[in-house]
Amino acid sequence: MSEVTLLDVRDLHVVYGTGEAAVPAVRGIDLRLPAGRKLGLAGESGCGKSTLALALLRLLPRTARISGQILLDGEDVLTMRWGRLRAVRWAGASVVFQGAMHSLNAVQRIGDQIAEPLLVHRRATAAGARARAAELLEQVGLPASRAAAFPHELSGGQRQRVMIAMALACDPRLIIADEPTTALDVMIQAQILRLIGQLVSDQDIGLLMISHDLAVLADTCDRLAVMYAGRVVEEGPAGQVYGAARHPYGRALSAAFPRIGDMRSRRAPRGLPGDPPDPSALPAGCAFRPRCPDAVEACASAEPVLAEAEALTGHRAACVHVVPVPCPSPRA
Ligand SMILES: Nc1ncnc2c1ncn2[C@@H]1O[C@H](COP(=O)(O)OP(=O)(O)OP(=O)(O)O)[C@@H](O)[C@H]1O
Ligand SMILES: [Mg+2]
């Protein structure tokens, strides 16, 4: 049975600023997320993950120029009218940002903050919104009685759970979680990520989960995309990308983030030497070439595009060493 496409990003470009100071932060990204599936997006700091996340709901600053297509349930977010976009931002897709818990209103009770989008976007009655807020708190593992609490009465992990409850409030089709656990300790991180994974699976919500930690994403998501210098350089089933990456950068990122169990046994984390390039001064050819242990002369001449590394699973990598699998002829 073919899967319904929830999110279809086509040739997305984002450039901050203009002229010589222009920063091409996202450079031609294609991504597809079927309804109810989980896609993890990884890459080092500055590779464009948050720029992509913000672009998906047109939340970028005015200095950013966006081009391409972002089809959410077939509707292009980039050409939507303002009123429609407002509705989509709550009911179609919602975002949990890094450190989002700090954006809770300090002087408003938790229950009222969760109820607010229901009153505004769902036109719920006050009693209906209160009841739904209590239900959402329980879904994220907090007692309904915490609705009466103020943010300072909750721990960081509990506050991040409240943010997840808010993201779920209007029954979105898609949740975009950008580094949702970075500010929390490792044990709480794992709990929260498992919670997000469980909730989206139970409710058939699509998830785009962003992190620099490939191991964490591999445990939570169905597929993984690896970004480098504004492009996706590898994409495929989570187990394959994490366990058997085909791009040298994907391999380096996997080695840099072993699973906690692996660290206790054999696999110690291995750092990647060098730094990602400045997006406004990219090297010629493959952007990873200056740091790549497998670089050859051909890598300097053109930037490789994603090619199929394994046809059956659609595992793709953008590297000259990946031999493209020819498309089967229609008559074959
Ligand atoms: N408002 C902005 N104006 C100009 N450049 C920006 C702006 N926001 C981000 N950038 C640049 O765009 C590039 C991508 O940044 P982005 O925040 O998307 O990376 P990221 O992958 O989310 O990094 P991190 O893991 O640190 O969150 C970086 O070079 C960054 O300096
Ligand atoms: Mg970011």
PDB file of N, CA and C in Angstrom, residues 164-256:
ATOM      1  N   ILE A 164       5.268  20.115  25.001  1.00  0.00           N
ATOM      2  CA  ILE A 164       4.808  19.052  24.094  1.00  0.00           C
ATOM      3  C   ILE A 164       3.275  18.976  24.143  1.00  0.00           C
ATOM      4  N   ALA A 165       2.709  19.126  25.344  1.00  0.00           N
ATOM      5  CA  ALA A 165       1.241  19.135  25.471  1.00  0.00           C
ATOM      6  C   ALA A 165       0.660  20.277  24.628  1.00  0.00           C
ATOM      7  N   MET A 166       1.315  21.445  24.664  1.00  0.00           N
ATOM      8  CA  MET A 166       0.820  22.589  23.874  1.00  0.00           C
ATOM      9  C   MET A 166       0.908  22.288  22.381  1.00  0.00           C
ATOM     10  N   ALA A 167       2.001  21.621  21.987  1.00  0.00           N
ATOM     11  CA  ALA A 167       2.166  21.291  20.562  1.00  0.00           C
ATOM     12  C   ALA A 167       1.091  20.306  20.100  1.00  0.00           C
ATOM     13  N   LEU A 168       0.624  19.461  21.025  1.00  0.00           N
ATOM     14  CA  LEU A 168      -0.382  18.449  20.661  1.00  0.00           C
ATOM     15  C   LEU A 168      -1.810  19.003  20.707  1.00  0.00           C
ATOM     16  N   ALA A 169      -1.964  20.179  21.353  1.00  0.00           N
ATOM     17  CA  ALA A 169      -3.303  20.658  21.722  1.00  0.00           C
ATOM     18  C   ALA A 169      -4.304  20.661  20.565  1.00  0.00           C
ATOM     19  N   CYS A 170      -3.899  21.142  19.415  1.00  0.00           N
ATOM     20  CA  CYS A 170      -4.871  21.286  18.318  1.00  0.00           C
ATOM     21  C   CYS A 170      -4.812  20.114  17.347  1.00  0.00           C
ATOM     22  N   ASP A 171      -4.376  18.942  17.813  1.00  0.00           N
ATOM     23  CA  ASP A 171      -4.298  17.732  16.979  1.00  0.00           C
ATOM     24  C   ASP A 171      -3.576  17.973  15.655  1.00  0.00           C
ATOM     25  N   PRO A 172      -2.297  18.374  15.706  1.00  0.00           N
ATOM     26  CA  PRO A 172      -1.588  18.652  14.445  1.00  0.00           C
ATOM     27  C   PRO A 172      -1.337  17.369  13.656  1.00  0.00           C
ATOM     28  N   ARG A 173      -1.108  17.541  12.368  1.00  0.00           N
ATOM     29  CA  ARG A 173      -0.750  16.403  11.508  1.00  0.00           C
ATOM     30  C   ARG A 173       0.757  16.171  11.558  1.00  0.00           C
ATOM     31  N   LEU A 174       1.498  17.265  11.907  1.00  0.00           N
ATOM     32  CA  LEU A 174       2.964  17.217  11.902  1.00  0.00           C
ATOM     33  C   LEU A 174       3.507  17.944  13.126  1.00  0.00           C
ATOM     34  N   ILE A 175       4.497  17.337  13.779  1.00  0.00           N
ATOM     35  CA  ILE A 175       5.219  18.051  14.842  1.00  0.00           C
ATOM     36  C   ILE A 175       6.670  18.192  14.397  1.00  0.00           C
ATOM     37  N   ILE A 176       7.178  19.426  14.511  1.00  0.00           N
ATOM     38  CA  ILE A 176       8.585  19.680  14.208  1.00  0.00           C
ATOM     39  C   ILE A 176       9.267  19.913  15.547  1.00  0.00           C
ATOM     40  N   ALA A 177      10.185  19.035  15.917  1.00  0.00           N
ATOM     41  CA  ALA A 177      10.858  19.156  17.216  1.00  0.00           C
ATOM     42  C   ALA A 177      12.318  19.495  16.951  1.00  0.00           C
ATOM     43  N   ASP A 178      12.691  20.753  17.242  1.00  0.00           N
ATOM     44  CA  ASP A 178      14.062  21.201  16.956  1.00  0.00           C
ATOM     45  C   ASP A 178      14.874  21.149  18.252  1.00  0.00           C
ATOM     46  N   GLU A 179      15.758  20.170  18.366  1.00  0.00           N
ATOM     47  CA  GLU A 179      16.584  19.968  19.571  1.00  0.00           C
ATOM     48  C   GLU A 179      15.711  20.081  20.823  1.00  0.00           C
ATOM     49  N   PRO A 180      14.673  19.248  20.944  1.00  0.00           N
ATOM     50  CA  PRO A 180      13.711  19.463  22.031  1.00  0.00           C
ATOM     51  C   PRO A 180      14.261  19.145  23.414  1.00  0.00           C
ATOM     52  N   THR A 181      15.431  18.520  23.502  1.00  0.00           N
ATOM     53  CA  THR A 181      15.898  18.089  24.821  1.00  0.00           C
ATOM     54  C   THR A 181      17.286  18.611  25.163  1.00  0.00           C
ATOM     55  N   THR A 182      17.808  19.509  24.349  1.00  0.00           N
ATOM     56  CA  THR A 182      19.203  19.924  24.532  1.00  0.00           C
ATOM     57  C   THR A 182      19.492  20.476  25.923  1.00  0.00           C
ATOM     58  N   ALA A 183      18.522  21.202  26.497  1.00  0.00           N
ATOM     59  CA  ALA A 183      18.800  21.844  27.786  1.00  0.00           C
ATOM     60  C   ALA A 183      18.605  20.903  28.977  1.00  0.00           C
ATOM     61  N   LEU A 184      18.274  19.626  28.702  1.00  0.00           N
ATOM     62  CA  LEU A 184      17.941  18.715  29.806  1.00  0.00           C
ATOM     63  C   LEU A 184      19.044  17.687  30.044  1.00  0.00           C
ATOM     64  N   ASP A 185      19.025  17.040  31.237  1.00  0.00           N
ATOM     65  CA  ASP A 185      20.073  16.041  31.475  1.00  0.00           C
ATOM     66  C   ASP A 185      19.783  14.765  30.683  1.00  0.00           C
ATOM     67  N   VAL A 186      20.794  13.916  30.559  1.00  0.00           N
ATOM     68  CA  VAL A 186      20.730  12.798  29.618  1.00  0.00           C
ATOM     69  C   VAL A 186      19.550  11.855  29.877  1.00  0.00           C
ATOM     70  N   MET A 187      19.273  11.549  31.156  1.00  0.00           N
ATOM     71  CA  MET A 187      18.183  10.618  31.463  1.00  0.00           C
ATOM     72  C   MET A 187      16.834  11.226  31.067  1.00  0.00           C
ATOM     73  N   ILE A 188      16.650  12.499  31.384  1.00  0.00           N
ATOM     74  CA  ILE A 188      15.383  13.172  31.049  1.00  0.00           C
ATOM     75  C   ILE A 188      15.263  13.288  29.531  1.00  0.00           C
ATOM     76  N   GLN A 189      16.401  13.544  28.853  1.00  0.00           N
ATOM     77  CA  GLN A 189      16.397  13.622  27.375  1.00  0.00           C
ATOM     78  C   GLN A 189      15.791  12.361  26.792  1.00  0.00           C
ATOM     79  N   ALA A 190      16.284  11.212  27.262  1.00  0.00           N
ATOM     80  CA  ALA A 190      15.811   9.935  26.718  1.00  0.00           C
ATOM     81  C   ALA A 190      14.318   9.776  26.973  1.00  0.00           C
ATOM     82  N   GLN A 191      13.870  10.127  28.197  1.00  0.00           N
ATOM     83  CA  GLN A 191      12.434  10.014  28.531  1.00  0.00           C
ATOM     84  C   GLN A 191      11.587  10.864  27.592  1.00  0.00           C
ATOM     85  N   ILE A 192      12.020  12.110  27.389  1.00  0.00           N
ATOM     86  CA  ILE A 192      11.213  13.045  26.588  1.00  0.00           C
ATOM     87  C   ILE A 192      11.172  12.584  25.131  1.00  0.00           C
ATOM     88  N   LEU A 193      12.317  12.125  24.621  1.00  0.00           N
ATOM     89  CA  LEU A 193      12.340  11.680  23.223  1.00  0.00           C
ATOM     90  C   LEU A 193      11.460  10.457  23.035  1.00  0.00           C
ATOM     91  N   ARG A 194      11.515   9.533  24.024  1.00  0.00           N
ATOM     92  CA  ARG A 194      10.647   8.354  23.939  1.00  0.00           C
ATOM     93  C   ARG A 194       9.193   8.786  23.973  1.00  0.00           C
ATOM     94  N   LEU A 195       8.904   9.757  24.837  1.00  0.00           N
ATOM     95  CA  LEU A 195       7.523  10.249  24.962  1.00  0.00           C
ATOM     96  C   LEU A 195       7.041  10.833  23.628  1.00  0.00           C
ATOM     97  N   ILE A 196       7.860  11.673  23.002  1.00  0.00           N
ATOM     98  CA  ILE A 196       7.456  12.270  21.721  1.00  0.00           C
ATOM     99  C   ILE A 196       7.219  11.149  20.695  1.00  0.00           C
ATOM    100  N   GLY A 197       8.175  10.203  20.637  1.00  0.00           N
ATOM    101  CA  GLY A 197       8.061   9.089  19.683  1.00  0.00           C
ATOM    102  C   GLY A 197       6.769   8.314  19.905  1.00  0.00           C
ATOM    103  N   GLN A 198       6.455   8.032  21.183  1.00  0.00           N
ATOM    104  CA  GLN A 198       5.263   7.254  21.520  1.00  0.00           C
ATOM    105  C   GLN A 198       3.992   8.019  21.157  1.00  0.00           C
ATOM    106  N   LEU A 199       3.957   9.304  21.519  1.00  0.00           N
ATOM    107  CA  LEU A 199       2.746  10.095  21.267  1.00  0.00           C
ATOM    108  C   LEU A 199       2.456  10.218  19.777  1.00  0.00           C
ATOM    109  N   VAL A 200       3.499  10.469  18.981  1.00  0.00           N
ATOM    110  CA  VAL A 200       3.239  10.623  17.547  1.00  0.00           C
ATOM    111  C   VAL A 200       2.817   9.290  16.938  1.00  0.00           C
ATOM    112  N   SER A 201       3.394   8.175  17.439  1.00  0.00           N
ATOM    113  CA  SER A 201       2.985   6.861  16.912  1.00  0.00           C
ATOM    114  C   SER A 201       1.536   6.584  17.287  1.00  0.00           C
ATOM    115  N   ASP A 202       1.172   6.824  18.549  1.00  0.00           N
ATOM    116  CA  ASP A 202      -0.198   6.541  19.002  1.00  0.00           C
ATOM    117  C   ASP A 202      -1.218   7.359  18.234  1.00  0.00           C
ATOM    118  N   GLN A 203      -0.863   8.601  17.902  1.00  0.00           N
ATOM    119  CA  GLN A 203      -1.862   9.498  17.327  1.00  0.00           C
ATOM    120  C   GLN A 203      -1.671   9.694  15.830  1.00  0.00           C
ATOM    121  N   ASP A 204      -0.781   8.900  15.236  1.00  0.00           N
ATOM    122  CA  ASP A 204      -0.594   8.953  13.790  1.00  0.00           C
ATOM    123  C   ASP A 204      -0.163  10.340  13.302  1.00  0.00           C
ATOM    124  N   ILE A 205       0.692  10.986  14.094  1.00  0.00           N
ATOM    125  CA  ILE A 205       1.193  12.321  13.740  1.00  0.00           C
ATOM    126  C   ILE A 205       2.556  12.131  13.073  1.00  0.00           C
ATOM    127  N   GLY A 206       2.867  12.949  12.068  1.00  0.00           N
ATOM    128  CA  GLY A 206       4.195  12.917  11.461  1.00  0.00           C
ATOM    129  C   GLY A 206       5.173  13.677  12.352  1.00  0.00           C
ATOM    130  N   LEU A 207       6.442  13.258  12.354  1.00  0.00           N
ATOM    131  CA  LEU A 207       7.426  13.928  13.220  1.00  0.00           C
ATOM    132  C   LEU A 207       8.683  14.235  12.425  1.00  0.00           C
ATOM    133  N   LEU A 208       9.119  15.495  12.509  1.00  0.00           N
ATOM    134  CA  LEU A 208      10.445  15.855  12.017  1.00  0.00           C
ATOM    135  C   LEU A 208      11.259  16.204  13.256  1.00  0.00           C
ATOM    136  N   MET A 209      12.188  15.346  13.616  1.00  0.00           N
ATOM    137  CA  MET A 209      12.950  15.518  14.858  1.00  0.00           C
ATOM    138  C   MET A 209      14.372  15.946  14.513  1.00  0.00           C
ATOM    139  N   ILE A 210      14.769  17.106  15.019  1.00  0.00           N
ATOM    140  CA  ILE A 210      16.091  17.643  14.683  1.00  0.00           C
ATOM    141  C   ILE A 210      17.038  17.513  15.859  1.00  0.00           C
ATOM    142  N   SER A 211      18.235  17.017  15.587  1.00  0.00           N
ATOM    143  CA  SER A 211      19.256  16.915  16.628  1.00  0.00           C
ATOM    144  C   SER A 211      20.610  16.787  15.946  1.00  0.00           C
ATOM    145  N   HIS A 212      21.682  17.117  16.680  1.00  0.00           N
ATOM    146  CA  HIS A 212      23.003  16.834  16.112  1.00  0.00           C
ATOM    147  C   HIS A 212      23.403  15.404  16.477  1.00  0.00           C
ATOM    148  N   ASP A 213      22.633  14.758  17.363  1.00  0.00           N
ATOM    149  CA  ASP A 213      22.993  13.445  17.894  1.00  0.00           C
ATOM    150  C   ASP A 213      22.306  12.330  17.095  1.00  0.00           C
ATOM    151  N   LEU A 214      23.083  11.731  16.194  1.00  0.00           N
ATOM    152  CA  LEU A 214      22.530  10.721  15.293  1.00  0.00           C
ATOM    153  C   LEU A 214      22.032   9.482  16.050  1.00  0.00           C
ATOM    154  N   ALA A 215      22.705   9.131  17.165  1.00  0.00           N
ATOM    155  CA  ALA A 215      22.308   7.938  17.934  1.00  0.00           C
ATOM    156  C   ALA A 215      20.910   8.131  18.515  1.00  0.00           C
ATOM    157  N   VAL A 216      20.651   9.310  19.053  1.00  0.00           N
ATOM    158  CA  VAL A 216      19.344   9.605  19.638  1.00  0.00           C
ATOM    159  C   VAL A 216      18.263   9.534  18.556  1.00  0.00           C
ATOM    160  N   LEU A 217      18.559  10.099  17.394  1.00  0.00           N
ATOM    161  CA  LEU A 217      17.586  10.075  16.298  1.00  0.00           C
ATOM    162  C   LEU A 217      17.342   8.655  15.803  1.00  0.00           C
ATOM    163  N   ALA A 218      18.422   7.871  15.741  1.00  0.00           N
ATOM    164  CA  ALA A 218      18.291   6.499  15.239  1.00  0.00           C
ATOM    165  C   ALA A 218      17.357   5.689  16.133  1.00  0.00           C
ATOM    166  N   ASP A 219      17.337   6.012  17.441  1.00  0.00           N
ATOM    167  CA  ASP A 219      16.469   5.282  18.366  1.00  0.00           C
ATOM    168  C   ASP A 219      15.021   5.716  18.269  1.00  0.00           C
ATOM    169  N   THR A 220      14.767   6.892  17.735  1.00  0.00           N
ATOM    170  CA  THR A 220      13.408   7.453  17.764  1.00  0.00           C
ATOM    171  C   THR A 220      12.722   7.439  16.396  1.00  0.00           C
ATOM    172  N   CYS A 221      13.510   7.517  15.313  1.00  0.00           N
ATOM    173  CA  CYS A 221      12.908   7.797  13.996  1.00  0.00           C
ATOM    174  C   CYS A 221      12.924   6.584  13.052  1.00  0.00           C
ATOM    175  N   ASP A 222      12.075   6.645  12.022  1.00  0.00           N
ATOM    176  CA  ASP A 222      12.039   5.604  10.994  1.00  0.00           C
ATOM    177  C   ASP A 222      13.167   5.815   9.989  1.00  0.00           C
ATOM    178  N   ARG A 223      13.333   7.077   9.572  1.00  0.00           N
ATOM    179  CA  ARG A 223      14.369   7.408   8.593  1.00  0.00           C
ATOM    180  C   ARG A 223      15.202   8.568   9.114  1.00  0.00           C
ATOM    181  N   LEU A 224      16.410   8.692   8.576  1.00  0.00           N
ATOM    182  CA  LEU A 224      17.302   9.778   8.976  1.00  0.00           C
ATOM    183  C   LEU A 224      17.786  10.527   7.743  1.00  0.00           C
ATOM    184  N   ALA A 225      17.892  11.841   7.896  1.00  0.00           N
ATOM    185  CA  ALA A 225      18.543  12.654   6.871  1.00  0.00           C
ATOM    186  C   ALA A 225      19.720  13.350   7.539  1.00  0.00           C
ATOM    187  N   VAL A 226      20.867  13.350   6.866  1.00  0.00           N
ATOM    188  CA  VAL A 226      22.067  13.992   7.414  1.00  0.00           C
ATOM    189  C   VAL A 226      22.354  15.229   6.578  1.00  0.00           C
ATOM    190  N   MET A 227      22.481  16.384   7.256  1.00  0.00           N
ATOM    191  CA  MET A 227      22.763  17.635   6.536  1.00  0.00           C
ATOM    192  C   MET A 227      24.216  18.032   6.711  1.00  0.00           C
ATOM    193  N   TYR A 228      24.770  18.613   5.643  1.00  0.00           N
ATOM    194  CA  TYR A 228      26.107  19.200   5.732  1.00  0.00           C
ATOM    195  C   TYR A 228      26.118  20.452   4.870  1.00  0.00           C
ATOM    196  N   ALA A 229      26.531  21.561   5.435  1.00  0.00           N
ATOM    197  CA  ALA A 229      26.648  22.829   4.708  1.00  0.00           C
ATOM    198  C   ALA A 229      25.404  23.127   3.862  1.00  0.00           C
ATOM    199  N   GLY A 230      24.229  22.996   4.493  1.00  0.00           N
ATOM    200  CA  GLY A 230      22.997  23.420   3.833  1.00  0.00           C
ATOM    201  C   GLY A 230      22.365  22.427   2.883  1.00  0.00           C
ATOM    202  N   ARG A 231      22.958  21.231   2.775  1.00  0.00           N
ATOM    203  CA  ARG A 231      22.370  20.220   1.884  1.00  0.00           C
ATOM    204  C   ARG A 231      22.181  18.904   2.625  1.00  0.00           C
ATOM    205  N   VAL A 232      21.235  18.078   2.139  1.00  0.00           N
ATOM    206  CA  VAL A 232      21.125  16.721   2.664  1.00  0.00           C
ATOM    207  C   VAL A 232      22.142  15.883   1.905  1.00  0.00           C
ATOM    208  N   VAL A 233      23.078  15.265   2.640  1.00  0.00           N
ATOM    209  CA  VAL A 233      24.117  14.467   1.968  1.00  0.00           C
ATOM    210  C   VAL A 233      23.850  12.973   2.093  1.00  0.00           C
ATOM    211  N   GLU A 234      22.918  12.602   2.972  1.00  0.00           N
ATOM    212  CA  GLU A 234      22.571  11.182   3.089  1.00  0.00           C
ATOM    213  C   GLU A 234      21.162  11.081   3.647  1.00  0.00           C
ATOM    214  N   GLU A 235      20.408  10.102   3.172  1.00  0.00           N
ATOM    215  CA  GLU A 235      19.034   9.915   3.658  1.00  0.00           C
ATOM    216  C   GLU A 235      18.678   8.454   3.482  1.00  0.00           C
ATOM    217  N   GLY A 236      18.028   7.879   4.485  1.00  0.00           N
ATOM    218  CA  GLY A 236      17.642   6.480   4.353  1.00  0.00           C
ATOM    219  C   GLY A 236      17.046   5.938   5.635  1.00  0.00           C
ATOM    220  N   PRO A 237      16.811   4.617   5.698  1.00  0.00           N
ATOM    221  CA  PRO A 237      16.255   4.017   6.914  1.00  0.00           C
ATOM    222  C   PRO A 237      17.193   4.270   8.097  1.00  0.00           C
ATOM    223  N   ALA A 238      16.610   4.546   9.282  1.00  0.00           N
ATOM    224  CA  ALA A 238      17.415   4.965  10.437  1.00  0.00           C
ATOM    225  C   ALA A 238      18.549   3.981  10.735  1.00  0.00           C
ATOM    226  N   GLY A 239      18.243   2.696  10.735  1.00  0.00           N
ATOM    227  CA  GLY A 239      19.256   1.697  11.084  1.00  0.00           C
ATOM    228  C   GLY A 239      20.407   1.686  10.087  1.00  0.00           C
ATOM    229  N   GLN A 240      20.085   1.896   8.812  1.00  0.00           N
ATOM    230  CA  GLN A 240      21.140   1.882   7.778  1.00  0.00           C
ATOM    231  C   GLN A 240      22.013   3.127   7.846  1.00  0.00           C
ATOM    232  N   VAL A 241      21.377   4.279   8.026  1.00  0.00           N
ATOM    233  CA  VAL A 241      22.172   5.512   8.044  1.00  0.00           C
ATOM    234  C   VAL A 241      23.052   5.534   9.289  1.00  0.00           C
ATOM    235  N   TYR A 242      22.497   5.078  10.425  1.00  0.00           N
ATOM    236  CA  TYR A 242      23.304   5.107  11.647  1.00  0.00           C
ATOM    237  C   TYR A 242      24.323   3.955  11.681  1.00  0.00           C
ATOM    238  N   GLY A 243      23.902   2.785  11.203  1.00  0.00           N
ATOM    239  CA  GLY A 243      24.771   1.607  11.340  1.00  0.00           C
ATOM    240  C   GLY A 243      25.659   1.357  10.136  1.00  0.00           C
ATOM    241  N   ALA A 244      25.234   1.823   8.953  1.00  0.00           N
ATOM    242  CA  ALA A 244      25.995   1.521   7.737  1.00  0.00           C
ATOM    243  C   ALA A 244      25.906   2.708   6.787  1.00  0.00           C
ATOM    244  N   ALA A 245      26.372   3.883   7.278  1.00  0.00           N
ATOM    245  CA  ALA A 245      26.289   5.104   6.464  1.00  0.00           C
ATOM    246  C   ALA A 245      27.121   4.933   5.201  1.00  0.00           C
ATOM    247  N   ARG A 246      26.669   5.558   4.108  1.00  0.00           N
ATOM    248  CA  ARG A 246      27.386   5.461   2.837  1.00  0.00           C
ATOM    249  C   ARG A 246      28.172   6.730   2.528  1.00  0.00           C
ATOM    250  N   HIS A 247      27.822   7.841   3.196  1.00  0.00           N
ATOM    251  CA  HIS A 247      28.573   9.084   2.994  1.00  0.00           C
ATOM    252  C   HIS A 247      29.641   9.185   4.091  1.00  0.00           C
ATOM    253  N   PRO A 248      30.868   9.593   3.739  1.00  0.00           N
ATOM    254  CA  PRO A 248      31.920   9.679   4.775  1.00  0.00           C
ATOM    255  C   PRO A 248      31.510  10.582   5.942  1.00  0.00           C
ATOM    256  N   TYR A 249      30.687  11.614   5.669  1.00  0.00           N
ATOM    257  CA  TYR A 249      30.241  12.482   6.769  1.00  0.00           C
ATOM    258  C   TYR A 249      29.232  11.742   7.659  1.00  0.00           C
ATOM    259  N   GLY A 250      28.336  10.974   7.034  1.00  0.00           N
ATOM    260  CA  GLY A 250      27.385  10.168   7.808  1.00  0.00           C
ATOM    261  C   GLY A 250      28.130   9.193   8.705  1.00  0.00           C
ATOM    262  N   ARG A 251      29.192   8.603   8.173  1.00  0.00           N
ATOM    263  CA  ARG A 251      29.997   7.649   8.971  1.00  0.00           C
ATOM    264  C   ARG A 251      30.669   8.381  10.131  1.00  0.00           C
ATOM    265  N   ALA A 252      31.205   9.570   9.842  1.00  0.00           N
ATOM    266  CA  ALA A 252      31.897  10.331  10.891  1.00  0.00           C
ATOM    267  C   ALA A 252      30.924  10.742  11.995  1.00  0.00           C
ATOM    268  N   LEU A 253      29.718  11.131  11.593  1.00  0.00           N
ATOM    269  CA  LEU A 253      28.722  11.554  12.583  1.00  0.00           C
ATOM    270  C   LEU A 253      28.284  10.361  13.446  1.00  0.00           C
ATOM    271  N   SER A 254      28.122   9.196  12.837  1.00  0.00           N
ATOM    272  CA  SER A 254      27.760   7.987  13.607  1.00  0.00           C
ATOM    273  C   SER A 254      28.856   7.669  14.621  1.00  0.00           C
ATOM    274  N   ALA A 255      30.118   7.772  14.183  1.00  0.00           N
ATOM    275  CA  ALA A 255      31.236   7.446  15.079  1.00  0.00           C
ATOM    276  C   ALA A 255      31.336   8.463  16.211  1.00  0.00           C
ATOM    277  N   ALA A 256      30.911   9.692  15.942  1.00  0.00           N
ATOM    278  CA  ALA A 256      30.998  10.733  16.969  1.00  0.00           C
ATOM    279  C   ALA A 256      29.903  10.591  18.015  1.00  0.00           C
TER     280      ALA A 256
END
